[in-house]
mmCIF file of N, CA and C in Angstrom:
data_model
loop_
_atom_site.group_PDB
_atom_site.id
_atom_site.type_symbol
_atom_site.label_atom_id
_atom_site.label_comp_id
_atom_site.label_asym_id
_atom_site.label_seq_id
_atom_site.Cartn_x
_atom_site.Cartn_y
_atom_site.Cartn_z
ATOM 1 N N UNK A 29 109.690 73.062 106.829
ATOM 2 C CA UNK A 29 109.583 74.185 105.912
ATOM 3 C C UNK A 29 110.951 74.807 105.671
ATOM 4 N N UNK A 30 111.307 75.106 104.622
ATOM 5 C CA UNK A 30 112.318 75.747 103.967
ATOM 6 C C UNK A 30 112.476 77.178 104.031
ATOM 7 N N UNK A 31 113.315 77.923 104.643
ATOM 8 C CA UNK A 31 113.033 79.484 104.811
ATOM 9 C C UNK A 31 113.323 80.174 103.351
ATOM 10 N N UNK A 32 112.660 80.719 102.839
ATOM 11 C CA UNK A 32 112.330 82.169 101.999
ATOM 12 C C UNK A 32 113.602 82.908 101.559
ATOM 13 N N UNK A 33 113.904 82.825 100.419
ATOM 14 C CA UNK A 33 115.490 83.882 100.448
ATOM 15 C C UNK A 33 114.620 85.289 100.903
ATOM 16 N N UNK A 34 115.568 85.766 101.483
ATOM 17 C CA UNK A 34 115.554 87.373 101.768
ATOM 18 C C UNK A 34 115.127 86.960 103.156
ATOM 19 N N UNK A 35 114.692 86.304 103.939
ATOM 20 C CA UNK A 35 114.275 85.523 105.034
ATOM 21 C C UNK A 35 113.249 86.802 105.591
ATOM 22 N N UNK A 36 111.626 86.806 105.174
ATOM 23 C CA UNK A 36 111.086 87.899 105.136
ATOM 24 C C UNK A 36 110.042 86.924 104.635
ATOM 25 N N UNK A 37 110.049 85.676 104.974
ATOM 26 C CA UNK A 37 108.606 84.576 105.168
ATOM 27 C C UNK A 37 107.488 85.095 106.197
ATOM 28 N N UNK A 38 107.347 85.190 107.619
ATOM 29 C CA UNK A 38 106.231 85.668 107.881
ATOM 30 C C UNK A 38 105.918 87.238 107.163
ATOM 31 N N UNK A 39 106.307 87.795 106.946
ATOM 32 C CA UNK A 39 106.276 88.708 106.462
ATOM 33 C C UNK A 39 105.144 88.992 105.097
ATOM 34 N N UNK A 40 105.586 87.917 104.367
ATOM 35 C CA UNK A 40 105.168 87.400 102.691
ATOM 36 C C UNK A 40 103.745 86.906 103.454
ATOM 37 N N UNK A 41 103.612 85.948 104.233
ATOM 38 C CA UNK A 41 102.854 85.167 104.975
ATOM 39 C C UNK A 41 101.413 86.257 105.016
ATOM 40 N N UNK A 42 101.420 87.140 106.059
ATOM 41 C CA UNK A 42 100.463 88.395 106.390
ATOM 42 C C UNK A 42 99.930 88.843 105.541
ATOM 43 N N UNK A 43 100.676 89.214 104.366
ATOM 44 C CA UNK A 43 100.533 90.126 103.654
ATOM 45 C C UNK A 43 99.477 88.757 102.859
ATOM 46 N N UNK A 44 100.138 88.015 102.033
ATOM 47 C CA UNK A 44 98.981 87.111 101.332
ATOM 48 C C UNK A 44 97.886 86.273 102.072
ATOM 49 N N UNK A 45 98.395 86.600 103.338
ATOM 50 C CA UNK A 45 96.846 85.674 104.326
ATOM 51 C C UNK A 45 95.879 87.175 104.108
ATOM 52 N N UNK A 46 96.175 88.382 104.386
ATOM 53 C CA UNK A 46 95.297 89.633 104.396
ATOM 54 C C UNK A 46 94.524 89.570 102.624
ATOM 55 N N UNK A 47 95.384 89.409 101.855
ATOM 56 C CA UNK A 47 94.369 89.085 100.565
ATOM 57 C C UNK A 47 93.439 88.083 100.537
ATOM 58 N N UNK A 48 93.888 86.385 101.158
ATOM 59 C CA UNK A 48 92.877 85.492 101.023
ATOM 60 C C UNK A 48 92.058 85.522 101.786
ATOM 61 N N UNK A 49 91.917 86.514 103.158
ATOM 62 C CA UNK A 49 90.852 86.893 103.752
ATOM 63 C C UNK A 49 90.559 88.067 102.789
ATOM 64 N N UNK A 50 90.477 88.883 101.894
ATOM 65 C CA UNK A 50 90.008 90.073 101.240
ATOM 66 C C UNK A 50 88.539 88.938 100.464
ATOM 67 N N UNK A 51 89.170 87.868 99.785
ATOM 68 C CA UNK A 51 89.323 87.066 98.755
ATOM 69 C C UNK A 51 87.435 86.552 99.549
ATOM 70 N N UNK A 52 87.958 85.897 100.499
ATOM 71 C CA UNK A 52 87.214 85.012 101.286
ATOM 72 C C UNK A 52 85.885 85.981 101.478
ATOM 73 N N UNK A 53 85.713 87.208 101.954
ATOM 74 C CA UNK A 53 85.183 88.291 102.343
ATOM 75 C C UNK A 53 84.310 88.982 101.015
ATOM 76 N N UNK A 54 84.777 88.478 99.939
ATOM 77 C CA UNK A 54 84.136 89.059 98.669
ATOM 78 C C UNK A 54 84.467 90.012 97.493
ATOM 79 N N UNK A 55 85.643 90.611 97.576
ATOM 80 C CA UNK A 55 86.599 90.919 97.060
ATOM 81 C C UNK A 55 86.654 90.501 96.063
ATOM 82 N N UNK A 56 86.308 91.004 94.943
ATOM 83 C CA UNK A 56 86.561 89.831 93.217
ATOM 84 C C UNK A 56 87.939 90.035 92.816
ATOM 85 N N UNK A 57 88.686 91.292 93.301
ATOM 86 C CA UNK A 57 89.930 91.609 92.715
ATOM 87 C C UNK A 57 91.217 92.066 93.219
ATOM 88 N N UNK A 58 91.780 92.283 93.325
ATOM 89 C CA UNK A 58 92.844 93.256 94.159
ATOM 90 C C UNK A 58 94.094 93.199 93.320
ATOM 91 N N UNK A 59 94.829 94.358 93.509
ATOM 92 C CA UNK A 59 95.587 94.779 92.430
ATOM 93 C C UNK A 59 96.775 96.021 93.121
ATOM 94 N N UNK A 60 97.958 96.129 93.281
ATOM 95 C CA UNK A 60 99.238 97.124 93.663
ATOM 96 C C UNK A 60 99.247 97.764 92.420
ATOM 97 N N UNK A 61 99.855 98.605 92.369
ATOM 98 C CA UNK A 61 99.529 99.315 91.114
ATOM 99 C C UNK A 61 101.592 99.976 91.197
ATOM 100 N N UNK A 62 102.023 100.117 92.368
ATOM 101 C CA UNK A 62 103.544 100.317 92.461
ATOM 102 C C UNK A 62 103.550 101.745 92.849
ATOM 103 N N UNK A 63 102.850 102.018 92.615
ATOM 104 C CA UNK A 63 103.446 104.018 93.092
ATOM 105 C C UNK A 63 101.834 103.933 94.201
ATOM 106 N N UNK A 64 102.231 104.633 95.439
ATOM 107 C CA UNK A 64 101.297 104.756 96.180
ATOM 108 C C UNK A 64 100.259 106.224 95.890
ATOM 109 N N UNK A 65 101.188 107.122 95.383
ATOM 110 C CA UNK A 65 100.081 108.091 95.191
ATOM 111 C C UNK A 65 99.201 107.697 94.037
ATOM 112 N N UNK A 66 99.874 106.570 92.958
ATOM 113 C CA UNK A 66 98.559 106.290 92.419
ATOM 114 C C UNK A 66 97.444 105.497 92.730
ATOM 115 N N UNK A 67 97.453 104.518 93.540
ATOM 116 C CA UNK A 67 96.654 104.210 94.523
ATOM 117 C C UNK A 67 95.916 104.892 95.209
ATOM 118 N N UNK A 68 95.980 105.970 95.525
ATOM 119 C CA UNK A 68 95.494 107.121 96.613
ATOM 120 C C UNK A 68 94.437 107.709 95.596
ATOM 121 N N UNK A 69 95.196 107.901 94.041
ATOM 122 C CA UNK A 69 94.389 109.134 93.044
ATOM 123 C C UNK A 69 92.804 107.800 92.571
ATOM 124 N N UNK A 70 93.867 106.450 92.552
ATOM 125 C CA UNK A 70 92.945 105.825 92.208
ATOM 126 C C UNK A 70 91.383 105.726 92.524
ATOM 127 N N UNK A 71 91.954 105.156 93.937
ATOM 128 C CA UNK A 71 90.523 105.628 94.440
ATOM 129 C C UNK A 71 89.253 107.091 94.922
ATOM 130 N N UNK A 72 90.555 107.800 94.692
ATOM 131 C CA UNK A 72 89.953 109.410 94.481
ATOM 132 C C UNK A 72 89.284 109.227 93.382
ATOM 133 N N UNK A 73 89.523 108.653 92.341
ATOM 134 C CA UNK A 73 88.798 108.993 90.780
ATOM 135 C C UNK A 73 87.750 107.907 90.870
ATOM 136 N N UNK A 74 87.272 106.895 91.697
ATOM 137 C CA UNK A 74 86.426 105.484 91.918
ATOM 138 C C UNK A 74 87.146 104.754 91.258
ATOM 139 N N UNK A 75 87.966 104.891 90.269
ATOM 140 C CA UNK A 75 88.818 103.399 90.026
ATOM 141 C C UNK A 75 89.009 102.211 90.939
ATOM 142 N N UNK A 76 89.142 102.598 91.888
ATOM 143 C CA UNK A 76 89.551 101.520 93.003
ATOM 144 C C UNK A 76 88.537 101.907 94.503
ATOM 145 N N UNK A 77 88.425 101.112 94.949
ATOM 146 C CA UNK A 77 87.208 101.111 95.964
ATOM 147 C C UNK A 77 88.210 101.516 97.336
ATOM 148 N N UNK A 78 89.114 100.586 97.417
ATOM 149 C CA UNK A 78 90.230 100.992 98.816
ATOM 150 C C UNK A 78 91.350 100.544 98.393
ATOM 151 N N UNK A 79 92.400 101.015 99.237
ATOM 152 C CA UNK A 79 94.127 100.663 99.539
ATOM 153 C C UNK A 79 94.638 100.893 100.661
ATOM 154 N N UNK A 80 95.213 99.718 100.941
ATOM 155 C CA UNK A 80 96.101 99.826 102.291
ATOM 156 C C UNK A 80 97.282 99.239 102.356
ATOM 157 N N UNK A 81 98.290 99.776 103.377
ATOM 158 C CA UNK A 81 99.127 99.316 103.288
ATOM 159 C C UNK A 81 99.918 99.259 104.833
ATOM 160 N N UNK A 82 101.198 98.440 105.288
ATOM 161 C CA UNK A 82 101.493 98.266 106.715
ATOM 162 C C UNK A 82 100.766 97.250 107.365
ATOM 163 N N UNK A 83 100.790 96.277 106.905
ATOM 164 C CA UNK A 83 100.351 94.945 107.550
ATOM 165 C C UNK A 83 101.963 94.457 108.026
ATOM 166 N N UNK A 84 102.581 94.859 108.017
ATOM 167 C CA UNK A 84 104.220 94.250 107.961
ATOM 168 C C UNK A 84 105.178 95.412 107.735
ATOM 169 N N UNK A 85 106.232 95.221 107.226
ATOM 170 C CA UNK A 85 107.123 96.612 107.171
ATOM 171 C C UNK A 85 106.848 96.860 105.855
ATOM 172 N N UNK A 86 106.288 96.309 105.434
ATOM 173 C CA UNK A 86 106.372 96.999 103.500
ATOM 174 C C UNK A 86 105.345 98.263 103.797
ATOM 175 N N UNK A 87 105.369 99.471 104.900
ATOM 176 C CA UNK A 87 104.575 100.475 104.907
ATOM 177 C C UNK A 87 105.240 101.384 103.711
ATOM 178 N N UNK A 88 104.341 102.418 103.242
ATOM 179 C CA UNK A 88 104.524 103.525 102.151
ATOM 180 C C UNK A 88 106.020 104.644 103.096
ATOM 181 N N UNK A 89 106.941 105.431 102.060
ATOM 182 C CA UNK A 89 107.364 106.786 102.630
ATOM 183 C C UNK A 89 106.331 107.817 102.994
ATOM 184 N N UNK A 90 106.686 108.553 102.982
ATOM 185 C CA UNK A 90 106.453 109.913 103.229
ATOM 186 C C UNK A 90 105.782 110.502 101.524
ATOM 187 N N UNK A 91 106.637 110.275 100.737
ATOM 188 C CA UNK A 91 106.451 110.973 99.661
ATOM 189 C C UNK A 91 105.601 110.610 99.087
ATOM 190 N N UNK A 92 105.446 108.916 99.285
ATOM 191 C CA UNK A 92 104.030 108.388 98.639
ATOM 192 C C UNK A 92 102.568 108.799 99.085
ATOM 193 N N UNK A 93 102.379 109.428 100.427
ATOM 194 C CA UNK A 93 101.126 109.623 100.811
ATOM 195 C C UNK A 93 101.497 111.129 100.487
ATOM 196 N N UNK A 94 102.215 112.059 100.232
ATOM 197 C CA UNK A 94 101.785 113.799 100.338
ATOM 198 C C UNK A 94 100.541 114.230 99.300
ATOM 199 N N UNK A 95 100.833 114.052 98.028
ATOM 200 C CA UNK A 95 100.020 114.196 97.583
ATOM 201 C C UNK A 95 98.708 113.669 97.197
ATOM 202 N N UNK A 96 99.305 112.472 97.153
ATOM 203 C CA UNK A 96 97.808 111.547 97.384
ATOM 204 C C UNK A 96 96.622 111.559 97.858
ATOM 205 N N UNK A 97 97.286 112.154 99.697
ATOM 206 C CA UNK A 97 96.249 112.648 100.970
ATOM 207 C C UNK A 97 95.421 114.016 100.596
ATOM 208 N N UNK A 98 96.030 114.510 99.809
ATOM 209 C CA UNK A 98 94.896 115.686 99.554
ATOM 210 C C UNK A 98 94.025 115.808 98.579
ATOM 211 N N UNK A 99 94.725 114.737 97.185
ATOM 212 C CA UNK A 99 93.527 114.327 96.849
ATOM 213 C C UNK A 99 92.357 113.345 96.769
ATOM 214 N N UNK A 100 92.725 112.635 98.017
ATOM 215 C CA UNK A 100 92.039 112.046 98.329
ATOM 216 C C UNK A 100 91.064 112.243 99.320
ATOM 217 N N UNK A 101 91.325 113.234 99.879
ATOM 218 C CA UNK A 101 90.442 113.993 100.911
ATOM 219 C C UNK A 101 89.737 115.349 100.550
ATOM 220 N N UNK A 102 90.045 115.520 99.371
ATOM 221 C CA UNK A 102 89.229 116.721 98.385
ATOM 222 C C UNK A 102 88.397 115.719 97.550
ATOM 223 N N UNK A 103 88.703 114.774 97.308
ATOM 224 C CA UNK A 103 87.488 113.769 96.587
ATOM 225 C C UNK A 103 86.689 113.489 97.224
ATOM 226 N N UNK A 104 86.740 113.230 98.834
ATOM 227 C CA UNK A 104 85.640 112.854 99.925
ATOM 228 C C UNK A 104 86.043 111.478 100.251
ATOM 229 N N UNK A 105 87.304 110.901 99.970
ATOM 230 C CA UNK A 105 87.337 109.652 100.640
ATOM 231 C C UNK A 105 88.030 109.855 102.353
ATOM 232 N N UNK A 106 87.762 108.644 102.725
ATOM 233 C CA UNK A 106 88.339 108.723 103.540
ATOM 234 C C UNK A 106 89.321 107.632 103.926
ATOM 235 N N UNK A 107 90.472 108.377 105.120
ATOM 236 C CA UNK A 107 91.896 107.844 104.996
ATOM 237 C C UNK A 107 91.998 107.624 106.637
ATOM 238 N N UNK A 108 92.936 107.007 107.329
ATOM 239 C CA UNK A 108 93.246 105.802 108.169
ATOM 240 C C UNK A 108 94.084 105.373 108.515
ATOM 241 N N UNK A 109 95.174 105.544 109.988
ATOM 242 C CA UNK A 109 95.709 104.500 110.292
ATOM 243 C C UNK A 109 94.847 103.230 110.031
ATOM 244 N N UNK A 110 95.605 102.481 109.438
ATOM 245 C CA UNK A 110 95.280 100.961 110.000
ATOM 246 C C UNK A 110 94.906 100.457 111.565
ATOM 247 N N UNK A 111 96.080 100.772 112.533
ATOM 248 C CA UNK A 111 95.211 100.504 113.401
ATOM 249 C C UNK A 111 93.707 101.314 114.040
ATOM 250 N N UNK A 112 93.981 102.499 114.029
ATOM 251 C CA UNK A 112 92.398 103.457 114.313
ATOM 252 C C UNK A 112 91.096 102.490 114.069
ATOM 253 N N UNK A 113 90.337 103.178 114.902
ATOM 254 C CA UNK A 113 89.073 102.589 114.834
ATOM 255 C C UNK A 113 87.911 103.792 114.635
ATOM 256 N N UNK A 114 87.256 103.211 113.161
ATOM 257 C CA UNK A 114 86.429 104.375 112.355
ATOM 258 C C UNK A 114 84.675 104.079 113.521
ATOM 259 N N UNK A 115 85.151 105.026 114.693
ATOM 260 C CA UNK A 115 83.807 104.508 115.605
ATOM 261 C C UNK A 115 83.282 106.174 115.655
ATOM 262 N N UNK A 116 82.194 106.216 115.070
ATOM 263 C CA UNK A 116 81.211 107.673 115.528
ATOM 264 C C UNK A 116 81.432 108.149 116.954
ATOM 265 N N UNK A 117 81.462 106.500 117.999
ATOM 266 C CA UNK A 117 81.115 107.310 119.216
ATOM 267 C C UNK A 117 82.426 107.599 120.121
ATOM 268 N N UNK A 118 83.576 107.850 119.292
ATOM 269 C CA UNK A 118 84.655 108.115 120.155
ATOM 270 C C UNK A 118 84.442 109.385 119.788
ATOM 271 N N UNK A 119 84.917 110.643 120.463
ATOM 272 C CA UNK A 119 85.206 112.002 120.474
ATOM 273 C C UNK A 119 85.931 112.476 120.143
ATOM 274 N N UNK A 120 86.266 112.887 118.899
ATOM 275 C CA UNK A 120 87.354 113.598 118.159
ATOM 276 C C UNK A 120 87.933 112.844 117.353
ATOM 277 N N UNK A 121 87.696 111.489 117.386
ATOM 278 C CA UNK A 121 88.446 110.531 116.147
ATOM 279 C C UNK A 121 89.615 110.589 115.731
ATOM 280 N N UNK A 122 90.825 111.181 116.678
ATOM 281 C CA UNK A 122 91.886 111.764 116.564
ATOM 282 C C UNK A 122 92.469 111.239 115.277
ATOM 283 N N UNK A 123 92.818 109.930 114.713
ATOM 284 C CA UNK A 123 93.366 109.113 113.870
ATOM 285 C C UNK A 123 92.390 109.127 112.876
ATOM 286 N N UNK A 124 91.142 108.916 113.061
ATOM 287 C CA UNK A 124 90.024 109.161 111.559
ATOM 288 C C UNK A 124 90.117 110.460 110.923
ATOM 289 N N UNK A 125 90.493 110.393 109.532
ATOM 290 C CA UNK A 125 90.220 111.296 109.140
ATOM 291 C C UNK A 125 89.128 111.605 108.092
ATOM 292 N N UNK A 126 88.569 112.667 108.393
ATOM 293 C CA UNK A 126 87.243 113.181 107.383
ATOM 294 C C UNK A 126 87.396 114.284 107.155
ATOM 295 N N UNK A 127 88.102 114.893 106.278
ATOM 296 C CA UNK A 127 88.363 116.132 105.165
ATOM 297 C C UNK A 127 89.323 117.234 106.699
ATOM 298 N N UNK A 128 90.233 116.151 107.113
ATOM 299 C CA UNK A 128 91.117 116.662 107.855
ATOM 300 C C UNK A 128 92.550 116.268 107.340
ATOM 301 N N UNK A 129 93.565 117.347 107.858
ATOM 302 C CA UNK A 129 94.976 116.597 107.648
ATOM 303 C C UNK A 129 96.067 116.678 108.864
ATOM 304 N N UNK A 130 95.132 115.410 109.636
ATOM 305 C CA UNK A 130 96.362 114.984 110.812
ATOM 306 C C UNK A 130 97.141 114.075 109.991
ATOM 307 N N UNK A 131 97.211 113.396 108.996
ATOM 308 C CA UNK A 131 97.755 111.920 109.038
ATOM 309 C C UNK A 131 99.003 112.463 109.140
ATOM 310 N N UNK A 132 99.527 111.128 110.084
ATOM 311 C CA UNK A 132 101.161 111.262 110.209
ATOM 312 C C UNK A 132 101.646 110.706 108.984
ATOM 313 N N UNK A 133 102.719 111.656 108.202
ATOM 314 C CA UNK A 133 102.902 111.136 107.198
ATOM 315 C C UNK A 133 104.706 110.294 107.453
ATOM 316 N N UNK A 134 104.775 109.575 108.482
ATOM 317 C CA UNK A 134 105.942 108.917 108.833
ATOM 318 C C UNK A 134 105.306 107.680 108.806
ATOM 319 N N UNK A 135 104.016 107.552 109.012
ATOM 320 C CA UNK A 135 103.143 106.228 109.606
ATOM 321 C C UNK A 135 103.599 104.890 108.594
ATOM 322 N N UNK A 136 103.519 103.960 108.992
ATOM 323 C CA UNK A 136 104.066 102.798 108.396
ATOM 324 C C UNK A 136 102.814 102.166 107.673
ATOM 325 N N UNK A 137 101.549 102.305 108.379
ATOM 326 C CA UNK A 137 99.971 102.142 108.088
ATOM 327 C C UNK A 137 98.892 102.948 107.502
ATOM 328 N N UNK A 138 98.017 101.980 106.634
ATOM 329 C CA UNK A 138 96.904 103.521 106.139
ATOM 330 C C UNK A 138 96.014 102.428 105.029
ATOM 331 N N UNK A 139 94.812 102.977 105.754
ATOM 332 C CA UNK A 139 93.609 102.767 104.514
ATOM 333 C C UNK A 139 92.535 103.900 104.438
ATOM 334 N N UNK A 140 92.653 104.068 102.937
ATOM 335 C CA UNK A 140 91.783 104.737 101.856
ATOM 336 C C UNK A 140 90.883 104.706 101.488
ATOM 337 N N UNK A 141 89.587 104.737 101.433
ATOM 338 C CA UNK A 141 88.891 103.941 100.637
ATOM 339 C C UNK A 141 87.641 105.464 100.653
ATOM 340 N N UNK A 142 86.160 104.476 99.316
ATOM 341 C CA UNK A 142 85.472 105.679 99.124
ATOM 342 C C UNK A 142 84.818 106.072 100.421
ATOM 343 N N UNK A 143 84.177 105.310 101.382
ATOM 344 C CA UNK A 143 83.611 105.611 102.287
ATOM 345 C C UNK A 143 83.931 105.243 103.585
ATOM 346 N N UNK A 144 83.385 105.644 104.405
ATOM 347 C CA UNK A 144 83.872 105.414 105.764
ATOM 348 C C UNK A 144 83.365 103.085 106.329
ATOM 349 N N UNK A 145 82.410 103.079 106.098
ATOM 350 C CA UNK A 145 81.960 101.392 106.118
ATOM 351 C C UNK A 145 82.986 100.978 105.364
ATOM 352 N N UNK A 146 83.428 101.452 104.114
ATOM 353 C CA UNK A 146 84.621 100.265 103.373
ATOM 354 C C UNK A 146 86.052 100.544 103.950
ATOM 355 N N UNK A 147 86.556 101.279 104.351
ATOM 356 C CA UNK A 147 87.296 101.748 105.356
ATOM 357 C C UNK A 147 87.408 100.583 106.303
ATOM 358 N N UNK A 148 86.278 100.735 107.345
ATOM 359 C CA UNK A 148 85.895 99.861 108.694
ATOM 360 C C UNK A 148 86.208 98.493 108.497
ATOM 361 N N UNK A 149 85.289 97.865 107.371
ATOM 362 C CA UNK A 149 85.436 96.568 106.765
ATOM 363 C C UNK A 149 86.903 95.878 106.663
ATOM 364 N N UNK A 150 87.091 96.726 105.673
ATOM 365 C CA UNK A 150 88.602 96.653 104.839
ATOM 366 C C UNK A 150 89.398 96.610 106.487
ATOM 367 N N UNK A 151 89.607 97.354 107.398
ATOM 368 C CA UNK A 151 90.255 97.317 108.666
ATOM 369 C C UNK A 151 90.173 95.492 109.537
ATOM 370 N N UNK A 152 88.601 95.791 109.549
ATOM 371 C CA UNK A 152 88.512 94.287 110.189
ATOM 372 C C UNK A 152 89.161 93.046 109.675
ATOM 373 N N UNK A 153 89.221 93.230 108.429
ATOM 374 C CA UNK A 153 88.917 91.797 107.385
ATOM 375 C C UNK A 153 90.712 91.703 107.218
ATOM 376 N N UNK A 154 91.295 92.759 107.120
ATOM 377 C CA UNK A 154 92.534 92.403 107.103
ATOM 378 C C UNK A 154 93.413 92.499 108.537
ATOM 379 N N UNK A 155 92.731 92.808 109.611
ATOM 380 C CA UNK A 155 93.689 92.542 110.404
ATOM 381 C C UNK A 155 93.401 91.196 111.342
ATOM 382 N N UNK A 156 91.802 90.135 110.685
ATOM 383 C CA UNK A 156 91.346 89.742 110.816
ATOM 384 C C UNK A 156 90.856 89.671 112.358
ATOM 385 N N UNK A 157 89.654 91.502 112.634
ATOM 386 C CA UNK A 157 89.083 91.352 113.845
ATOM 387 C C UNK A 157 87.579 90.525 113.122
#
């Protein structure tokens, strides 16, 4: 195999194995849109079902989640480290959020989505648990 200019092959790798498992999983579409808060509004408005990002270093700034996170959590979705686990029976869900604003907004990771199951899903399927 031939290495990748920018040499950032596994990298490329993750990121398009996490779509062809999206793909595989049932997913008819998937789509970046380039600005993360529109991603965030997206699925605030149902345009988009979920978004995530930090499978690798291509995580969002700071600036891309500020506003996003609030309206996306005034719409009723809910938001996510990537790694967190969306489990009822942990106590306090420190990392889940539901119309809260812990998210660290330094975090390299994060999924969005309308509900808490597409959330969960979307978690498993791309980090392939």
């Amino acid at each position: 195999d031939q290495p990748r200019p920018g040499g950032g092959g596994d990298r490329v790798d993750i990121m398009i194995n996490a779509i062809k498992l999206l793909l595989e999983h049932g997913v008819r579409a998937t789509r970046q849109l380039g600005l993360g808060v529109l991603d965030l509004c997206y699925v605030a408005s149902g345009r988009m079902d979920v978004v995530y990002t930090g499978l690798s270093d291509e995580g969002w700034k700071p600036w891309d989640y500020c506003a996003g996170l609030v309206i996306a959590l005034e719409a009723g979705c809910e938001m996510t480290h990537r790694d967190a686990k969306c489990d009822d029976n942990v106590i306090g869900r420190p990392l889940l959020l539901r119309r809260g604003y812990d998210f660290n907004l330094y975090s390299k990771s994060m999924i969005c989505g309308v509900n808490r199951t597409l959330v969960e899903n979307t978690r498993r399927v791309v980090l392939g648990h």
